[in-house]
Coordinates of C-alpha atoms and ligand atoms in Angstrom, one line a residue:
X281 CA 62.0 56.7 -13.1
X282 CA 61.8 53.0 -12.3
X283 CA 58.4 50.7 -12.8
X284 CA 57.9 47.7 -11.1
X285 CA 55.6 44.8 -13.0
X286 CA 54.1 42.5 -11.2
X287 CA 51.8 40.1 -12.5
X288 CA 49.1 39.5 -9.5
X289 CA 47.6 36.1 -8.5
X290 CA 51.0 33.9 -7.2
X291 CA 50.7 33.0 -3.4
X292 CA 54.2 33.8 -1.9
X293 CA 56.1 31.0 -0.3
X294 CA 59.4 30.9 1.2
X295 CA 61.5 32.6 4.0
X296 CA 62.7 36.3 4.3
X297 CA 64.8 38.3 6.4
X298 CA 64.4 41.3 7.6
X299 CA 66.3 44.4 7.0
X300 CA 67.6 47.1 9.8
X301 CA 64.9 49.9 10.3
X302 CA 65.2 52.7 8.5
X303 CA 63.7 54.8 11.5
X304 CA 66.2 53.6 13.7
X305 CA 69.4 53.9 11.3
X306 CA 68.3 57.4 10.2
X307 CA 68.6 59.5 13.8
X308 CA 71.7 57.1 14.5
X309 CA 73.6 58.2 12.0
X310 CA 73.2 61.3 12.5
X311 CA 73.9 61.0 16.1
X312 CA 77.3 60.1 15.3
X313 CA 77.9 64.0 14.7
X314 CA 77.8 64.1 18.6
X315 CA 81.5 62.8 18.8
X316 CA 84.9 63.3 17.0
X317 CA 85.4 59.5 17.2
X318 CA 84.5 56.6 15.2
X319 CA 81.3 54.9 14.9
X320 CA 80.4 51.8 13.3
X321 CA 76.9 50.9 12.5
X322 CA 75.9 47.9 11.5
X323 CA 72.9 46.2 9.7
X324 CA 72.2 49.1 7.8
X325 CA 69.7 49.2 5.1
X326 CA 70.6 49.5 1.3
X327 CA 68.4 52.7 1.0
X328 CA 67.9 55.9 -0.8
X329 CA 66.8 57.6 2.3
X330 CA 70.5 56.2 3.9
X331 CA 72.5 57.3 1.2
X332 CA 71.0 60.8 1.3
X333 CA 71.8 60.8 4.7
X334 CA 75.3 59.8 4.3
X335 CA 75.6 63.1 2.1
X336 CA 74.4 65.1 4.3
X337 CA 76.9 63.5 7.3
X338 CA 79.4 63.9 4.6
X339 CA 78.8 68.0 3.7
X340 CA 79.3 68.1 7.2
X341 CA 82.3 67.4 7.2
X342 CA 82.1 63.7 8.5
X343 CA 84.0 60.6 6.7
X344 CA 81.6 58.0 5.8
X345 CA 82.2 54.8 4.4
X346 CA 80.3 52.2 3.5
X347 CA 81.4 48.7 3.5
X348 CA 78.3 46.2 2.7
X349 CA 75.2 46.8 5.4
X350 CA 78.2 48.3 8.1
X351 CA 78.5 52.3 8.4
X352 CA 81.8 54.0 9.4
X353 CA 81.1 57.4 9.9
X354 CA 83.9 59.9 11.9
X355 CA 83.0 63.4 12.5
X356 CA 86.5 65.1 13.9
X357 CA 85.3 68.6 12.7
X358 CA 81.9 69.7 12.1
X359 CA 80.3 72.2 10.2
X360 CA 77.0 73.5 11.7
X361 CA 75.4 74.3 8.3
X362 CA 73.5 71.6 6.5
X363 CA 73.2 71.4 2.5
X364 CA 69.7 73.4 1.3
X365 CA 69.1 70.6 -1.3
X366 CA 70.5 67.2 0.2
X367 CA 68.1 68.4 2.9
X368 CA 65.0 69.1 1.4
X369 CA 65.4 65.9 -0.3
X370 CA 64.2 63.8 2.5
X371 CA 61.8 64.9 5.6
X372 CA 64.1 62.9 7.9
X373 CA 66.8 64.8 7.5
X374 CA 65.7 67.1 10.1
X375 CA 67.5 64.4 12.6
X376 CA 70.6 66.4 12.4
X377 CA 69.3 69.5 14.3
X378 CA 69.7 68.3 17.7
X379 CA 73.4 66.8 17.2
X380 CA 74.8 69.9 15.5
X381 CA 73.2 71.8 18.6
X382 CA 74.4 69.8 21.3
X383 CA 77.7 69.0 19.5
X384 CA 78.1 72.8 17.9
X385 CA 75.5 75.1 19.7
X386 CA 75.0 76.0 16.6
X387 CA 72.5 74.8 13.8
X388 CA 71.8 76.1 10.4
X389 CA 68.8 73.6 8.4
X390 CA 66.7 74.0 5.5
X391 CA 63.2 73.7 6.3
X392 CA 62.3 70.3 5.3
X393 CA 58.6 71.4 3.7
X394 CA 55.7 69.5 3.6
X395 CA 55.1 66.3 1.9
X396 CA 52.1 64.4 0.2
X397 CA 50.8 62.7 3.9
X398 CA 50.4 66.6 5.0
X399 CA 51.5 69.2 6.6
X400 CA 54.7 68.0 8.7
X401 CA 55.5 71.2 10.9
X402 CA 58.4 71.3 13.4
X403 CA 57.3 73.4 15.4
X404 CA 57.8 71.3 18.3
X405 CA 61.3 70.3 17.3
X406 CA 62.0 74.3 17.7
X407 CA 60.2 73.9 20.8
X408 CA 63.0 71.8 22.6
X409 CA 65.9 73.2 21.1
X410 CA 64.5 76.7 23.1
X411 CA 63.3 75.3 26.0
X412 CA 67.8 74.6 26.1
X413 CA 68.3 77.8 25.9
X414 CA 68.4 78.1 21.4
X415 CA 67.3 81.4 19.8
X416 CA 65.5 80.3 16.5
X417 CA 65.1 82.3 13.2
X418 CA 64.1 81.9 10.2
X419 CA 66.0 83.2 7.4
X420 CA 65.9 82.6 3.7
X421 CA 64.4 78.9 3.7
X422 CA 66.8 78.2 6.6
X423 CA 65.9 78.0 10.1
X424 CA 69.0 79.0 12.1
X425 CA 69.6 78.0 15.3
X426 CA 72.4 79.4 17.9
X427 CA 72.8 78.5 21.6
X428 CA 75.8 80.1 24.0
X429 CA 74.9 77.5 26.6
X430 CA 72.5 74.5 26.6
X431 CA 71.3 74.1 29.5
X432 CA 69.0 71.0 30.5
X433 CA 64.9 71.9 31.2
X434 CA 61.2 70.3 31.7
X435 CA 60.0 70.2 28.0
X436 CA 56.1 69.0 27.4
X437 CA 56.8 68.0 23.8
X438 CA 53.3 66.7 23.3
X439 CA 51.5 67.7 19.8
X440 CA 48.3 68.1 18.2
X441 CA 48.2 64.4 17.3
X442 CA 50.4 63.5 20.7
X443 CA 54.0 62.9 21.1
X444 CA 56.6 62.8 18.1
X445 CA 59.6 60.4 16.8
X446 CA 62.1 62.8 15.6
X447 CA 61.3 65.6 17.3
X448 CA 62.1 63.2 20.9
X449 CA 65.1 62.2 18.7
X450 CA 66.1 65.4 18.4
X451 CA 66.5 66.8 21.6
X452 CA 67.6 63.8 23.4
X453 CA 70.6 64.3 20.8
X454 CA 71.0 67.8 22.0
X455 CA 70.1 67.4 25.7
X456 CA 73.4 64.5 26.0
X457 CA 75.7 67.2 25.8
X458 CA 73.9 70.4 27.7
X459 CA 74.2 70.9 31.3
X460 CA 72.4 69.8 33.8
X461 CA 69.4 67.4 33.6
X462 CA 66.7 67.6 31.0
X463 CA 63.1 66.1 31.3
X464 CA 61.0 64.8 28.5
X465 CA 57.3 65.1 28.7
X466 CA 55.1 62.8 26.3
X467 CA 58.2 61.4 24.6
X468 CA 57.5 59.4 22.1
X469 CA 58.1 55.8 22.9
X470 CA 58.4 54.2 19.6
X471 CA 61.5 51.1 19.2
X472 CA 63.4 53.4 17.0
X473 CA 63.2 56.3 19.6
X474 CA 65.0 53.6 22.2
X475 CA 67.2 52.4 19.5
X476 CA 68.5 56.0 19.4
X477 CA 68.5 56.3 23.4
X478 CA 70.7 52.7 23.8
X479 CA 73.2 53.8 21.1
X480 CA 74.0 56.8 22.6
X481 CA 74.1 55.1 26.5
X482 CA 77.2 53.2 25.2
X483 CA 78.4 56.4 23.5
X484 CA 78.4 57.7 27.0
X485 CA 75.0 59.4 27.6
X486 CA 72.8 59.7 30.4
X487 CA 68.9 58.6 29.3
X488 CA 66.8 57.0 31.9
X489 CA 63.1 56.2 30.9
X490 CA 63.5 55.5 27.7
X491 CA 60.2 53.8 26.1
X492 CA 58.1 55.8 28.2
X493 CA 56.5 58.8 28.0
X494 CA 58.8 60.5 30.2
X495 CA 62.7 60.4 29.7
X496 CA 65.3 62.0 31.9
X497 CA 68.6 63.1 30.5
X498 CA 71.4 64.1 32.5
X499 CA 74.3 65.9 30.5
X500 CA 77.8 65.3 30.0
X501 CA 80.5 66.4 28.8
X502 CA 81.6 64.4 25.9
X503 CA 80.5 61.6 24.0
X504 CA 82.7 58.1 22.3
X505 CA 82.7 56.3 19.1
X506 CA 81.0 52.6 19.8
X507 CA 79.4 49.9 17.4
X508 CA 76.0 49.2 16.8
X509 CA 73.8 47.2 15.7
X510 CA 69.9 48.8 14.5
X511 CA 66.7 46.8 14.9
X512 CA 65.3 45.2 12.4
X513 CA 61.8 46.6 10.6
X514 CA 59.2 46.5 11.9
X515 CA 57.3 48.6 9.1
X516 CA 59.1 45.3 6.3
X517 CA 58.0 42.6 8.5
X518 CA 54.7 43.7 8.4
X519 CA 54.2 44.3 4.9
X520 CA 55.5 41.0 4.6
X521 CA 53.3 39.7 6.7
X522 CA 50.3 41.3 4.7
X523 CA 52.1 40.0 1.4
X524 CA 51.7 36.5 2.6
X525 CA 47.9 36.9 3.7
X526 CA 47.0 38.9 0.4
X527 CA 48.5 36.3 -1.8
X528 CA 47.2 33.3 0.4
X529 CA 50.8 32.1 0.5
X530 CA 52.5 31.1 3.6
X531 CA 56.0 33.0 4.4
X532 CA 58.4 33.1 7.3
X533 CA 60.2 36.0 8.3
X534 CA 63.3 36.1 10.4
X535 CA 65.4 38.6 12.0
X536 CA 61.8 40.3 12.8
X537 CA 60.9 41.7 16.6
X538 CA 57.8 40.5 16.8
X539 CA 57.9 42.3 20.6
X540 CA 58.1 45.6 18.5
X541 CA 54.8 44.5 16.3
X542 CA 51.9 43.6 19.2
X543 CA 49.2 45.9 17.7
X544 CA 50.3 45.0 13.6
X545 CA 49.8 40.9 15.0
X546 CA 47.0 41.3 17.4
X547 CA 44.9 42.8 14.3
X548 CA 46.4 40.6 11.3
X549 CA 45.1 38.0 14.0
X550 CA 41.7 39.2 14.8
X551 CA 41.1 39.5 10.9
X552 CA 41.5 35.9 10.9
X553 CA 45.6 36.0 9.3
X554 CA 47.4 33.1 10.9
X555 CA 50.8 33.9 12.8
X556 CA 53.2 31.2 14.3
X557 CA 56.0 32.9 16.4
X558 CA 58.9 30.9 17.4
X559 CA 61.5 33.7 18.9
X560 CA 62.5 36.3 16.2
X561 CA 60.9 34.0 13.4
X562 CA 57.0 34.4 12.6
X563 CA 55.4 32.1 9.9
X564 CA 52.4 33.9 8.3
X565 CA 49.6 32.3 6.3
X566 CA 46.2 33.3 5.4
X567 CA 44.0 31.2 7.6
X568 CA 40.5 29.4 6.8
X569 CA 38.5 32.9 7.1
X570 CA 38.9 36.6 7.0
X571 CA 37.3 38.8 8.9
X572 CA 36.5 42.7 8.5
X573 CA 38.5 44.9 11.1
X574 CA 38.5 48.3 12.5
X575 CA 41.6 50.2 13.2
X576 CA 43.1 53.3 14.3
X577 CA 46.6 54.8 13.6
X578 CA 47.9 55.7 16.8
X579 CA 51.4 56.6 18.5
X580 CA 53.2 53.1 19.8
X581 CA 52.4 51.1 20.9
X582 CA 49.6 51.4 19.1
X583 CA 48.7 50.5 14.7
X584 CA 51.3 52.3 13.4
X585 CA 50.7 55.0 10.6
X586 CA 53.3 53.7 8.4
X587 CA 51.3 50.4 8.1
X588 CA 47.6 51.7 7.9
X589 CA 48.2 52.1 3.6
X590 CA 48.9 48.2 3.7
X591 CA 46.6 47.1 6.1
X592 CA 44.2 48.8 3.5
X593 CA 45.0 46.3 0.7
X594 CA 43.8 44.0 2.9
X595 CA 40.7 45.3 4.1
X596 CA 40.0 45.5 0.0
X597 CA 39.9 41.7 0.2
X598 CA 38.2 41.1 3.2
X599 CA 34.5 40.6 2.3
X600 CA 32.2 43.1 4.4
X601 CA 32.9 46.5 6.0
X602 CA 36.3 47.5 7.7
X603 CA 37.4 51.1 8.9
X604 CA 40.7 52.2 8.9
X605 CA 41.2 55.8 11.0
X606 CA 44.4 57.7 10.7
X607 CA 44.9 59.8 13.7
X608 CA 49.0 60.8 12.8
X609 CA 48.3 62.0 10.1
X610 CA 45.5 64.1 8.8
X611 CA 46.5 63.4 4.3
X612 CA 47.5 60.2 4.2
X613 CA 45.1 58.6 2.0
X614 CA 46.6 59.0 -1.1
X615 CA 46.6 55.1 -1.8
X616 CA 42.6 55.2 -1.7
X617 CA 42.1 56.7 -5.5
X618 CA 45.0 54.1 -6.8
X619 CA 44.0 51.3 -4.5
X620 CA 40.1 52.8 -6.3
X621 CA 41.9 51.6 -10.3
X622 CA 42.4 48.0 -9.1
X623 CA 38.8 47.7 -8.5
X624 CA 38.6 48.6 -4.4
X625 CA 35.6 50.4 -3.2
X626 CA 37.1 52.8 -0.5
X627 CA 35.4 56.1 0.4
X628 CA 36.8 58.9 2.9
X629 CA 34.7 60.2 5.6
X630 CA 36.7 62.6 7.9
X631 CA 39.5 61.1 8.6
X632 CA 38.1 57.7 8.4
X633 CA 38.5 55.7 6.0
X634 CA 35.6 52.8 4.9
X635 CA 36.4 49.5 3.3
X636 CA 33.8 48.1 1.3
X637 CA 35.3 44.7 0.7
X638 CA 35.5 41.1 -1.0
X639 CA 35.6 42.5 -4.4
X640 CA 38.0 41.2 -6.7
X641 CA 41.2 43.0 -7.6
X642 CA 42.5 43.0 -10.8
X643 CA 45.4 44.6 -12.4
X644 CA 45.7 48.4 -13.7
X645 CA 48.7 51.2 -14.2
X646 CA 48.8 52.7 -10.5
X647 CA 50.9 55.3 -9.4
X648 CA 53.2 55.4 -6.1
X649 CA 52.9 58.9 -4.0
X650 CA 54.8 58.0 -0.9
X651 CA 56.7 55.6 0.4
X652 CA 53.8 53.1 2.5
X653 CA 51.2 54.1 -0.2
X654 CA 53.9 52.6 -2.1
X655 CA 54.2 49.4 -0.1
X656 CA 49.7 49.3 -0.7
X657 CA 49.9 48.9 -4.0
X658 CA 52.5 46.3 -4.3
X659 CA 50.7 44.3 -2.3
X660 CA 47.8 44.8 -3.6
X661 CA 48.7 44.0 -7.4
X662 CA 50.0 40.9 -6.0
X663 CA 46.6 39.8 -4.9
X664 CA 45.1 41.6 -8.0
X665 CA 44.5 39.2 -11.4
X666 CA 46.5 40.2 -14.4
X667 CA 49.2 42.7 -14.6
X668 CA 49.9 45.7 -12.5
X669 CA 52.4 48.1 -13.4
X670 CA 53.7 50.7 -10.0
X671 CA 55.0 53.7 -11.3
X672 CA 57.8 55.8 -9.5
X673 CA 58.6 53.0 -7.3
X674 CA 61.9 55.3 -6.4
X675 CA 59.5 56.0 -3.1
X676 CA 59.7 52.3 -2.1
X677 CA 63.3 52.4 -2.5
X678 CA 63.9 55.4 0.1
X679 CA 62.6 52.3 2.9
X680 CA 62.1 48.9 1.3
X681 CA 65.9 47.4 1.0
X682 CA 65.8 45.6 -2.4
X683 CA 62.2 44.4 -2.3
X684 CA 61.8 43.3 -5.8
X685 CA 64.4 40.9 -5.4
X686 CA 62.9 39.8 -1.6
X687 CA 59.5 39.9 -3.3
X688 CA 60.5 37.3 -5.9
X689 CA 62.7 35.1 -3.5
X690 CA 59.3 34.3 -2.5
X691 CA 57.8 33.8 -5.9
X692 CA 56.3 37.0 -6.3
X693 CA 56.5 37.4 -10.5
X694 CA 58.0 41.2 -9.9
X695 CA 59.9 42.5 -12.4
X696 CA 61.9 46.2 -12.0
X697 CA 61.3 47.8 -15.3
X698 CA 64.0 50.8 -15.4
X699 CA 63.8 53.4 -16.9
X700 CA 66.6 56.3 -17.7
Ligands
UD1_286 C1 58.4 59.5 12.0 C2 58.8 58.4 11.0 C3 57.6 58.2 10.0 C4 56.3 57.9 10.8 C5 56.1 59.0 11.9 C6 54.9 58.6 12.8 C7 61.2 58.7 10.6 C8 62.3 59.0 9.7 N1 59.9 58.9 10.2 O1 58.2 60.7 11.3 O2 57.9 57.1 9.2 O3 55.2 57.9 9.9 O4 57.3 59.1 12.7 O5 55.1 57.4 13.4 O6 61.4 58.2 11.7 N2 54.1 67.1 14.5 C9 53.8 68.4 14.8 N3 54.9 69.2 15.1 C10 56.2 68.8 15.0 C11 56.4 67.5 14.6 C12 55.3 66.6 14.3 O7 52.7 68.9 14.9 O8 57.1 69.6 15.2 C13 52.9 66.2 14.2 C14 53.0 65.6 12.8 O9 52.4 66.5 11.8 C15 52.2 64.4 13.0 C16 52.5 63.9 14.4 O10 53.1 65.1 15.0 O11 50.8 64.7 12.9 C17 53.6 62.8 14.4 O12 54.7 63.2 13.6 P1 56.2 62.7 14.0 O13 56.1 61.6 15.0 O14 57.0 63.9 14.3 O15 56.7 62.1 12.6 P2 58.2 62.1 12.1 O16 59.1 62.0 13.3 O17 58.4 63.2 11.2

């Protein structure tokens, strides 16, 4: 498995771009099983996560190529049942339930499992397939779904810790083709979730609401192949963003949506981090002061989950007290004990947790265990003194598109060590 070296202490300068989102391209591609025609998706990410997903399009029975960062997928015939392993490989493969339903009325999945941030049920993903009219069973590590109509319904898909991505994903995919109209309560209103909803409005589909808590879906009866473009990252542009202010370096990052990032900025801000926006271009620099901040992983628009692990780093360097609360979900403090061997005092109360900062960081062996806690500890040995060496970085490659070479196209000193 693959290291990555990076000897801490250079300020980054320079200009990056940001890749396509990974939480956009993943449900999009696998929306493209809701039509016989061809698709072409562009600004895809270089990705392990992407790749997987194009096997699992492919065991299908869809033809994918890939050309570069555009996606050519056609799915003429489709088989319902999805491969146990590709599967269980990645937790976002679940995206392919609700096209083979609304496609197939037929689904057969493994269950995806949990992972080191917790639990991960989908119980709420089964919710909305029955609330169309799916009987659900469980079978052998499969859960096997079969529907002789779909027909469209009022579905409160609200959670335990509020609305979900890919379970909205989901069965918006499968409420395009059912009859009749379908309602979506407590959507979730995340920029990937309407990236979904606006590529399949110019396959054809009927989605008003989109963004909000409440979507409307009216059915039809079949859906066309169309081109696409996916947003960029908002998830990359902030860990860039953090990169620049942890190193005390200035970078500029285009292609970003800032629009998509108001809660990432307004905090980065209010810890004193300096942000220039001029249109889809942000110029990020430390500023004269850094202040201790609170914050609290919420659904969009609020801090996102997937940047509380980062935002951490950079608590660790702010001198004073600053609490981080994850609210998404309940694990997902796995960074703290490696974030702990470069010399940060972090301690976990609840689901709190507290930042004890302004100590210096300096380098040590850490270990990745998912894929933001990943991100963390880049970052952080960047802003560490001496040498820091990231084991099983292959996390970082599942949703950061070539980032050691990004990282030292702004002079990060990042070297991949691979390893058979
Ligand atoms: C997506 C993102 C992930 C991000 C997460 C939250 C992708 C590929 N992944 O994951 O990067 O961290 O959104 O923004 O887009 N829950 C249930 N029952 C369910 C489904 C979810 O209780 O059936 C709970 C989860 O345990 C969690 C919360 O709902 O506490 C939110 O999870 P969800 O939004 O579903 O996450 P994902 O869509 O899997």
């Amino acid at each position: 498995m693959d290291s990555l070296l990076i000897k801490g202490g250079v300020p980054l300068h320079g200009d990056v771009t940001v890749s396509g989102a990974k939480n956009a391209v993943l449900p999009i591609l696998a929306a493209t099983l809701l039509t016989p025609e061809k698709c072409v998706i562009r600004r895809v990410p270089d990705l392990t996560d992407v790749h997987f997903m194009a096997e699992i399009l492919a065991s299908l029975g869809a033809q994918v190529k890939v050309d570069g960062d555009t996606v050519t997928v056609q799915a003429r015939k489709v088989r319902p049942v999805g491969n146990y392993e590709l599967i269980r490989k990645m937790r976002g493969s679940i995206c392919i339930l609700g096209p083979l339903m609304g496609r197939m009325r037929e689904a057969s999945v493994s269950l995806p499992g949990g992972c080191v941030i917790g639990t991960r049920p989908i119980d709420l993903h089964l919710k909305g397939m029955k609330s169309l009219g799916a009987s659900v069973e469980i079978e052998g590590g499969y859960v096997n779904l079969k529907a002789r109509r779909l027909i469209g319904a009022d579905v409160f898909l609200g959670g335990r810790a509020g609305p979900t991505v890919l379970g909205t994903a989901n069965l918006m995919m499968a409420a395009v083709l059912a009859e009749g109209v379908t309602t979506i309560e407590s959507a979730a209103c995340e920029p990937e979730v309407v990236d979904l909803a606006f590529f399949l409005s110019k396959m054809g589909a009927k989605i008003v609401g989109v963004g909000s808590p409440t979507i409307t879906i009216t059915g039809v009866k079949e859906l066309h192949g169309v081109e696409h473009e996916v947003i960029p990252d908002r998830i990359e542009a902030a860990t860039f963003a953090i990169a620049a202010a942890v190193t005390d370096g200035e970078v500029t990052i285009h292609g970003a949506r800032p629009d998509h990032m108001h809660a990432v900025l307004d905090k980065l801000q209010e810890a004193g981090v300096k942000i220039e926006r001029k249109g889809l271009t942000m110029t990020v620099s430390r500023g004269r002061r850094l202040k201790p901040v609170d914050v609290t992983t919420l659904p969009y628009s609020g801090f996102p989950t997937d940047v509380q692990a980062q935002m951490m780093a950079l608590m660790a360097l702010i001198p004073g007290l600053s609490i981080i609360t994850e609210r998404i979900f309940e694990s997902r403090f796995m960074h703290v004990a490696e974030l702990a061997r470069l010399g940060a005092d972090i301690s976990i109360e609840g689901p709190s947790a507290i930042v004890k900062g302004g100590r210096p960081l300096s380098g040590a062996p850490v270990m990745a265990s998912d894929l933001r806690a990943s991100a963390a500890l880049v970052v952080a040995g960047m802003a560490a003194s001496g040498k820091t060496l990231v084991n099983r970085i292959y996390h970082l490659d599942r949703g950061y598109e070539k980032i050691d070479q990004k990282l030292r196209g702004l002079g990060a000193r990042v070297q991949r060590i691979e390893q058979p």
